[in-house]
Coordinates of N, CA and C and ligand atoms in Angstrom, one line a residue:
X172 N 1.0 -1.3 0.0 CA 0.0 -0.1 0.0 C 1.0 1.4 0.2
X173 N 0.4 2.2 -0.6 CA 1.1 3.5 -0.9 C 1.3 4.2 0.8
X174 N 2.1 4.9 0.9 CA 2.3 5.6 2.0 C 1.1 6.9 2.2
X175 N 0.9 7.1 3.3 CA 0.2 8.4 3.6 C 0.7 9.5 3.9
X176 N 1.0 10.5 3.1 CA 1.6 11.7 3.6 C 0.7 12.8 3.9
X177 N 0.7 12.9 5.1 CA -0.4 14.2 6.0 C 0.5 15.5 5.9
X178 N 0.0 16.6 4.9 CA 0.6 17.9 4.9 C -0.5 19.0 5.5
X179 N 0.0 20.1 5.8 CA -0.7 21.1 6.1 C 0.1 22.1 6.9
X180 N -0.8 23.3 7.5 CA 0.4 24.3 8.0 C 0.9 23.7 9.6
X181 N 1.4 24.7 10.0 CA 1.8 24.5 11.5 C 0.7 24.3 12.5
X182 N 0.5 23.4 13.2 CA -0.6 23.4 14.3 C -2.1 22.8 13.5
X183 N -1.8 22.2 12.2 CA -2.9 21.5 11.7 C -3.2 20.3 12.1
X184 N -2.5 19.6 13.0 CA -2.7 18.4 13.7 C -2.0 17.2 12.9
X185 N -1.2 17.3 12.2 CA -0.6 16.3 11.4 C 0.1 15.2 12.3
X186 N 0.6 15.5 13.2 CA 1.2 14.6 14.1 C 0.1 13.7 15.1
X187 N -0.5 14.5 15.7 CA -1.5 13.9 16.4 C -2.2 13.0 15.4
X188 N -2.7 13.4 14.3 CA -3.7 12.6 13.5 C -3.0 11.6 12.9
X189 N -1.5 11.7 12.5 CA -0.9 10.6 11.9 C -0.5 9.5 12.8
X190 N 0.1 10.0 14.2 CA 0.2 9.2 15.0 C -1.4 8.0 15.5
X191 N -2.1 8.8 15.8 CA -3.5 8.2 16.2 C -4.4 7.2 15.0
X192 N -3.9 7.7 13.8 CA -4.6 7.0 12.7 C -3.7 5.6 12.5
X193 N -2.2 5.8 12.5 CA -1.5 4.8 12.3 C -1.6 3.6 13.6
X194 N -1.8 4.3 14.7 CA -1.9 3.4 16.1 C -3.3 2.5 15.8
X195 N -4.3 3.1 15.4 CA -5.7 2.4 15.5 C -5.5 1.5 14.2
X196 N -4.9 1.8 12.9 CA -4.9 0.7 12.0 C -3.7 -0.1 11.9
X197 N -2.7 0.0 12.7 CA -1.9 -0.7 12.9 C -0.6 -0.7 11.6
X198 N -0.3 0.5 11.5 CA 0.6 1.1 10.4 C 1.6 1.5 11.1
X199 N 2.9 1.4 10.3 CA 4.1 2.2 10.9 C 3.9 3.6 10.6
X200 N 4.5 4.5 11.3 CA 4.4 5.8 11.6 C 5.6 6.5 11.8
X201 N 6.0 7.7 11.3 CA 7.0 8.4 11.2 C 6.8 10.0 11.1
X202 N 7.1 10.8 11.7 CA 7.2 12.4 11.6 C 8.4 13.1 10.9
X203 N 8.6 13.7 9.9 CA 9.7 14.0 9.6 C 10.3 14.9 10.1
X204 N 9.8 16.0 11.2 CA 10.2 16.6 12.2 C 11.0 15.9 13.5
X205 N 10.7 15.0 13.8 CA 11.4 14.0 14.7 C 12.3 13.2 14.1
X206 N 12.1 12.9 12.9 CA 13.3 12.2 12.3 C 14.6 13.2 12.1
X207 N 14.3 14.3 11.6 CA 15.3 15.0 11.3 C 16.0 15.3 12.6
X208 N 15.5 15.7 13.9 CA 15.9 15.8 15.2 C 16.7 14.5 15.7
X209 N 16.3 13.7 15.2 CA 16.8 12.5 15.9 C 18.3 12.0 15.1
X210 N 18.3 12.1 13.6 CA 19.0 12.1 13.0 C 20.4 13.0 13.1
X211 N 19.9 14.4 13.1 CA 21.0 15.2 13.4 C 21.3 15.7 14.7
X212 N 20.6 15.1 15.6 CA 20.7 15.5 17.1 C 20.9 16.8 17.4
X213 N 19.8 17.4 17.0 CA 19.4 18.8 17.0 C 18.2 19.1 17.1
X214 N 17.7 20.2 18.1 CA 16.1 20.7 17.8 C 15.9 21.5 16.5
X215 N 14.7 21.4 16.2 CA 14.4 22.4 14.7 C 14.9 23.5 15.1
X216 N 14.6 24.1 16.2 CA 14.7 25.4 16.4 C 16.1 25.9 16.5
X217 N 17.1 24.9 16.8 CA 18.4 25.2 16.8 C 18.9 25.3 15.2
X218 N 18.6 24.3 14.6 CA 19.0 24.1 13.1 C 18.7 25.3 12.5
X219 N 17.5 26.2 12.7 CA 17.1 27.1 12.0 C 18.2 28.3 12.6
X220 N 18.3 28.5 14.0 CA 19.2 29.6 14.4 C 20.6 29.4 14.1
X221 N 21.2 28.1 14.2 CA 22.8 27.8 13.9 C 23.0 27.8 12.4
X222 N 21.9 27.3 11.6 CA 22.4 27.0 10.0 C 21.3 27.7 8.9
X223 N 20.1 28.1 9.7 CA 19.4 29.1 8.7 C 18.1 28.0 8.1
X224 N 17.3 28.7 7.4 CA 16.1 27.7 7.0 C 16.6 27.2 5.8
X225 N 17.7 27.5 4.7 CA 17.9 26.6 3.7 C 18.4 25.2 4.2
X226 N 19.5 25.2 5.1 CA 19.8 23.9 5.8 C 18.7 23.2 6.0
X227 N 17.8 23.7 6.7 CA 16.7 22.8 7.4 C 16.1 22.4 6.0
X228 N 15.6 23.1 5.2 CA 15.0 22.9 3.9 C 15.8 21.3 3.4
X229 N 17.1 21.5 3.1 CA 17.7 20.5 2.6 C 17.8 19.3 3.7
X230 N 17.7 19.4 4.8 CA 17.6 18.1 6.0 C 16.1 17.6 5.5
X231 N 15.1 18.3 5.3 CA 13.9 18.1 5.3 C 13.8 17.0 4.1
X232 N 14.3 17.8 2.8 CA 14.1 16.9 1.6 C 14.9 15.4 1.7
X233 N 16.1 15.5 2.5 CA 16.6 14.5 2.6 C 16.1 13.2 3.5
X234 N 15.2 14.0 4.6 CA 14.6 13.0 5.5 C 13.4 12.3 4.8
X235 N 12.9 13.2 4.0 CA 11.4 12.7 3.2 C 11.9 11.3 2.4
X236 N 13.0 11.4 1.7 CA 13.4 10.3 1.3 C 13.7 8.9 2.2
X237 N 14.0 9.4 3.0 CA 14.7 8.2 4.1 C 13.0 7.6 4.6
X238 N 12.3 8.5 4.8 CA 11.1 8.0 5.6 C 10.0 7.3 4.7
X239 N 10.2 7.1 3.7 CA 9.2 6.9 2.4 C 8.8 5.3 2.8
X240 N 9.4 4.5 3.7 CA 9.2 3.1 3.5 C 8.1 3.3 4.8
X241 N 8.0 4.1 5.4 CA 6.8 4.1 6.4 C 5.5 4.1 5.7
X242 N 4.4 3.5 6.6 CA 3.0 3.7 6.0 C 2.3 5.0 6.1
X243 N 2.6 5.7 7.0 CA 2.1 7.0 7.4 C 3.1 7.9 7.9
X244 N 3.3 9.1 7.2 CA 4.2 10.3 7.6 C 3.7 11.4 7.6
X245 N 3.8 12.0 8.6 CA 3.5 13.6 9.0 C 4.4 14.4 8.6
X246 N 4.4 15.1 7.9 CA 5.4 16.2 7.4 C 5.5 17.5 8.2
X247 N 6.7 18.4 7.8 CA 6.6 19.6 8.4 C 5.7 20.5 7.5
X248 N 5.0 21.7 8.0 CA 4.3 22.3 7.3 C 4.8 23.1 6.1
X249 N 6.5 23.2 6.0 CA 6.7 24.0 4.6 C 7.4 22.8 3.9
X250 N 6.9 21.5 3.9 CA 7.4 20.6 3.1 C 7.1 20.7 1.5
X251 N 6.1 21.5 1.6 CA 5.4 21.8 0.2 C 6.2 23.2 -0.6
X252 N 7.1 23.6 0.4 CA 7.8 24.6 -0.1 C 8.9 24.4 -1.4
X253 N 9.2 23.0 -1.6 CA 10.0 22.4 -2.7 C 9.2 21.4 -3.5
X254 N 9.4 21.8 -4.8 CA 8.4 21.1 -5.5 C 9.0 19.7 -5.7
X255 N 10.3 19.5 -5.6 CA 10.8 18.0 -5.6 C 10.1 17.3 -4.1
X256 N 9.9 17.8 -3.4 CA 9.1 17.2 -2.3 C 7.9 16.7 -2.5
X257 N 7.2 17.5 -3.4 CA 5.8 17.2 -3.7 C 5.9 16.4 -4.9
X258 N 6.6 16.3 -5.7 CA 6.8 15.2 -7.1 C 7.2 14.0 -6.0
X259 N 8.1 13.9 -5.2 CA 8.2 12.8 -4.5 C 7.1 12.1 -3.9
X260 N 6.5 12.8 -3.1 CA 5.3 12.4 -2.3 C 4.1 11.8 -3.1
X261 N 4.1 12.8 -4.3 CA 3.1 12.3 -5.2 C 3.3 11.2 -5.8
X262 N 4.5 10.5 -6.2 CA 5.0 9.6 -6.8 C 5.0 8.3 -5.9
X263 N 5.4 8.5 -4.5 CA 5.4 7.3 -3.4 C 4.1 7.1 -2.7
X264 N 3.1 8.2 -2.7 CA 2.1 7.8 -1.9 C 0.7 8.7 -2.2
X265 N 0.1 8.9 -1.1 CA -1.1 9.6 -1.6 C -1.0 11.1 -0.6
X266 N -1.7 11.9 -0.9 CA -1.1 13.0 0.0 C -2.4 13.6 0.5
X267 N -2.6 13.8 1.8 CA -3.7 14.3 2.7 C -3.5 15.5 3.3
X268 N -4.4 16.8 2.9 CA -4.1 17.8 3.5 C -4.9 17.9 4.6
X269 N -4.8 18.3 5.7 CA -5.5 18.8 7.1 C -5.5 19.9 6.9
X270 N -6.5 20.6 6.5 CA -6.9 22.2 6.4 C -7.3 22.3 8.0
X271 N -6.9 23.8 8.4 CA -7.3 24.2 9.4 C -7.5 25.9 9.1
X272 N -8.3 26.6 9.4 CA -8.7 28.2 9.3 C -7.5 28.7 10.2
X273 N -7.0 29.9 9.6 CA -5.9 30.8 10.2 C -6.5 31.0 12.0
X274 N -7.7 31.3 11.9 CA -8.0 31.8 13.3 C -7.9 30.4 14.4
X275 N -8.2 29.3 13.4 CA -8.1 28.1 14.5 C -6.5 27.8 14.9
X276 N -5.8 27.9 13.7 CA -4.3 27.6 14.0 C -3.9 28.7 15.0
X277 N -4.3 30.0 15.0 CA -3.8 31.0 16.1 C -3.9 30.7 17.2
X278 N -5.4 30.2 17.4 CA -5.7 29.9 19.0 C -4.6 28.3 19.2
X279 N -4.7 27.4 18.6 CA -3.5 26.4 19.0 C -2.4 26.7 19.2
X280 N -1.7 27.7 18.4 CA -0.3 27.8 18.6 C -0.2 29.4 19.4
X281 N -1.1 29.7 20.3 CA -0.9 31.0 20.8 C 0.3 31.0 21.6
X282 N 0.6 30.1 22.3 CA 1.7 30.1 23.1 C 3.0 29.4 22.5
X283 N 2.9 28.8 21.4 CA 3.8 28.5 21.0 C 5.1 29.0 20.8
X284 N 6.4 28.3 21.5 CA 7.8 29.1 21.1 C 8.6 28.2 20.2
X285 N 8.3 26.9 20.0 CA 8.7 26.2 19.2 C 9.1 26.2 17.7
X286 N 8.3 27.0 16.9 CA 8.4 26.9 16.0 C 8.9 28.5 15.1
X287 N 10.0 28.3 14.7 CA 10.9 29.6 14.1 C 9.8 30.7 13.0
X288 N 9.1 29.9 12.5 CA 8.4 30.5 11.3 C 7.2 31.2 11.8
X289 N 6.7 30.8 12.9 CA 5.5 31.3 13.7 C 5.9 32.4 14.7
X290 N 7.2 32.7 14.7 CA 7.8 33.6 15.6 C 7.7 34.9 14.7
X291 N 6.7 35.6 14.1 CA 6.9 36.8 13.3 C 5.6 37.3 13.9
X292 N 5.5 38.6 13.1 CA 4.4 39.6 13.5 C 3.2 39.2 12.7
X293 N 2.1 39.5 13.1 CA 0.7 39.0 12.3 C 0.7 38.9 11.0
X294 N 1.1 40.1 10.3 CA 1.6 40.3 9.0 C 2.0 39.1 8.5
X295 N 3.3 38.9 8.7 CA 4.0 37.8 8.6 C 3.3 36.4 8.7
X296 N 2.6 36.1 9.3 CA 1.8 35.1 9.7 C 0.7 34.8 8.7
X297 N 0.3 35.7 8.4 CA -1.0 35.9 7.7 C -0.6 35.4 6.0
X298 N 0.6 36.2 5.7 CA 1.4 35.9 4.4 C 1.8 34.7 4.3
X299 N 2.4 34.2 5.1 CA 3.0 32.7 5.2 C 1.6 31.7 5.0
X300 N 0.8 32.0 5.8 CA -0.6 31.2 5.6 C -1.1 31.2 4.2
X301 N -1.5 32.3 4.0 CA -2.3 32.7 2.7 C -1.4 31.8 1.5
X302 N -0.1 32.0 1.2 CA 0.8 31.6 0.3 C 0.9 30.1 0.4
X303 N 0.8 29.2 1.6 CA 0.8 28.3 1.6 C -0.3 27.3 1.3
X304 N -1.6 28.0 1.8 CA -2.9 27.4 1.4 C -3.1 26.9 0.0
X305 N -2.8 27.5 -1.0 CA -2.8 27.3 -2.5 C -1.8 26.0 -2.9
X306 N -0.6 25.9 -2.0 CA 0.3 24.8 -2.3 C -0.3 23.8 -1.8
X307 N -0.9 23.9 -0.5 CA -1.6 22.5 0.1 C -2.6 21.9 -0.9
X308 N -3.5 23.0 -1.1 CA -4.5 22.5 -2.1 C -4.1 22.2 -3.0
X309 N -3.5 22.7 -4.0 CA -2.9 22.3 -5.4 C -2.5 20.9 -5.5
X310 N -2.0 20.3 -4.3 CA -1.0 19.1 -4.5 C -1.5 18.0 -3.7
X311 N -3.0 18.1 -3.2 CA -3.5 17.0 -2.3 C -4.2 16.1 -3.2
X312 N -4.4 15.0 -2.6 CA -5.1 14.0 -3.2 C -6.6 14.3 -2.4
X313 N -6.4 14.2 -1.4 CA -7.7 14.7 -0.7 C -7.5 15.9 0.7
X314 N -8.5 16.4 0.7 CA -8.4 17.5 1.8 C -9.5 17.4 2.9
X315 N -8.9 17.6 4.2 CA -10.0 17.2 5.2 C -10.0 18.5 6.2
X316 N -11.3 18.9 6.4 CA -11.5 20.2 7.3 C -11.3 19.8 8.4
X317 N -10.4 20.3 9.4 CA -10.2 20.0 10.6 C -10.8 20.8 11.7
X318 N -11.2 22.0 11.3 CA -11.9 22.7 12.3 C -12.9 22.2 13.1
X319 N -13.2 22.2 14.1 CA -14.2 21.9 15.2 C -14.2 20.3 15.1
X320 N -13.3 19.5 14.5 CA -13.7 18.0 14.5 C -12.5 17.4 15.4
X321 N -13.2 16.1 16.3 CA -12.5 15.6 16.9 C -11.7 14.5 16.1
X322 N -10.4 14.3 16.9 CA -9.6 13.4 16.3 C -10.2 12.1 15.7
X323 N -11.4 11.5 16.4 CA -11.8 10.4 15.7 C -12.6 10.5 14.5
X324 N -13.1 11.9 14.3 CA -13.9 12.0 13.3 C -12.8 12.4 12.2
X325 N -11.5 12.9 12.1 CA -10.7 12.9 11.2 C -9.9 11.6 10.8
X326 N -9.9 10.9 11.8 CA -9.6 9.5 11.5 C -10.6 8.6 10.4
X327 N -11.6 8.6 10.9 CA -12.8 8.1 10.1 C -12.6 8.6 8.7
X328 N -12.6 9.8 8.5 CA -12.5 10.4 7.2 C -11.5 9.9 6.3
X329 N -10.2 9.8 6.9 CA -9.1 9.0 6.4 C -9.6 7.5 6.0
X330 N -10.0 6.9 6.9 CA -10.4 5.5 6.6 C -11.3 5.4 5.7
X331 N -12.2 6.4 5.4 CA -13.3 6.3 4.4 C -12.6 6.1 3.1
X332 N -11.6 6.9 2.8 CA -11.2 7.3 1.4 C -9.8 6.0 1.3
X333 N -9.5 5.1 2.6 CA -8.5 4.1 2.1 C -9.4 3.0 2.2
X334 N -10.4 2.8 2.2 CA -11.5 1.6 2.0 C -11.1 1.0 0.7
Ligands
S3P550 C1 7.7 24.5 9.5 C2 6.9 23.8 10.2 C3 7.4 23.0 11.4 C4 8.8 22.6 11.4 C5 9.6 23.9 11.0 C6 9.5 24.6 9.7 C7 7.3 25.6 8.4 O1 6.6 21.7 11.7 O2 9.0 21.8 10.1 O3 9.4 24.6 12.2 O4 8.0 25.7 7.7 O5 5.8 25.3 8.5 P1 5.1 21.6 11.9 O6 4.2 22.0 10.8 O7 5.0 20.3 12.5 O8 4.8 22.7 13.0

């Protein structure tokens, strides 16, 4: 069976849903950010601070290739920034976009200090969100709206199209 790649903005629930879906359906699961942190023995925020975003993006593309043997993969919100990543996911799996509104994301990440790209002013956050939305939408095989939905409901939607 093809790998399920979960994509979406920071705070859209990719890791929570990926892990819960995989556990329930007895699938192997990995998260690209956790893979990067373990592989490079460094926190994502430290990679950004010490080496910059472009180094992180290179690590991310390399990580994606290494995790494609897993059945469920949750990705970092910026995985869509590189067309090579989109092509790779499209060829090796199915891409599921977990959509959450900007309002919902802002509530979920209100106190978050761990995500370097969420650490900007409100205009920067809105710009990033607006630019990413079309990338997620244009490359997804399935789109799931997650606002106001419980984890179980979202998992049930993924199971529906996996049947
Ligand atoms: C990023 C999202 C983060 C992480 C890094 C960059 C982004 O992952 O990969 O901070 O560019 O949107 P999450 O989507 O899991 O927060």
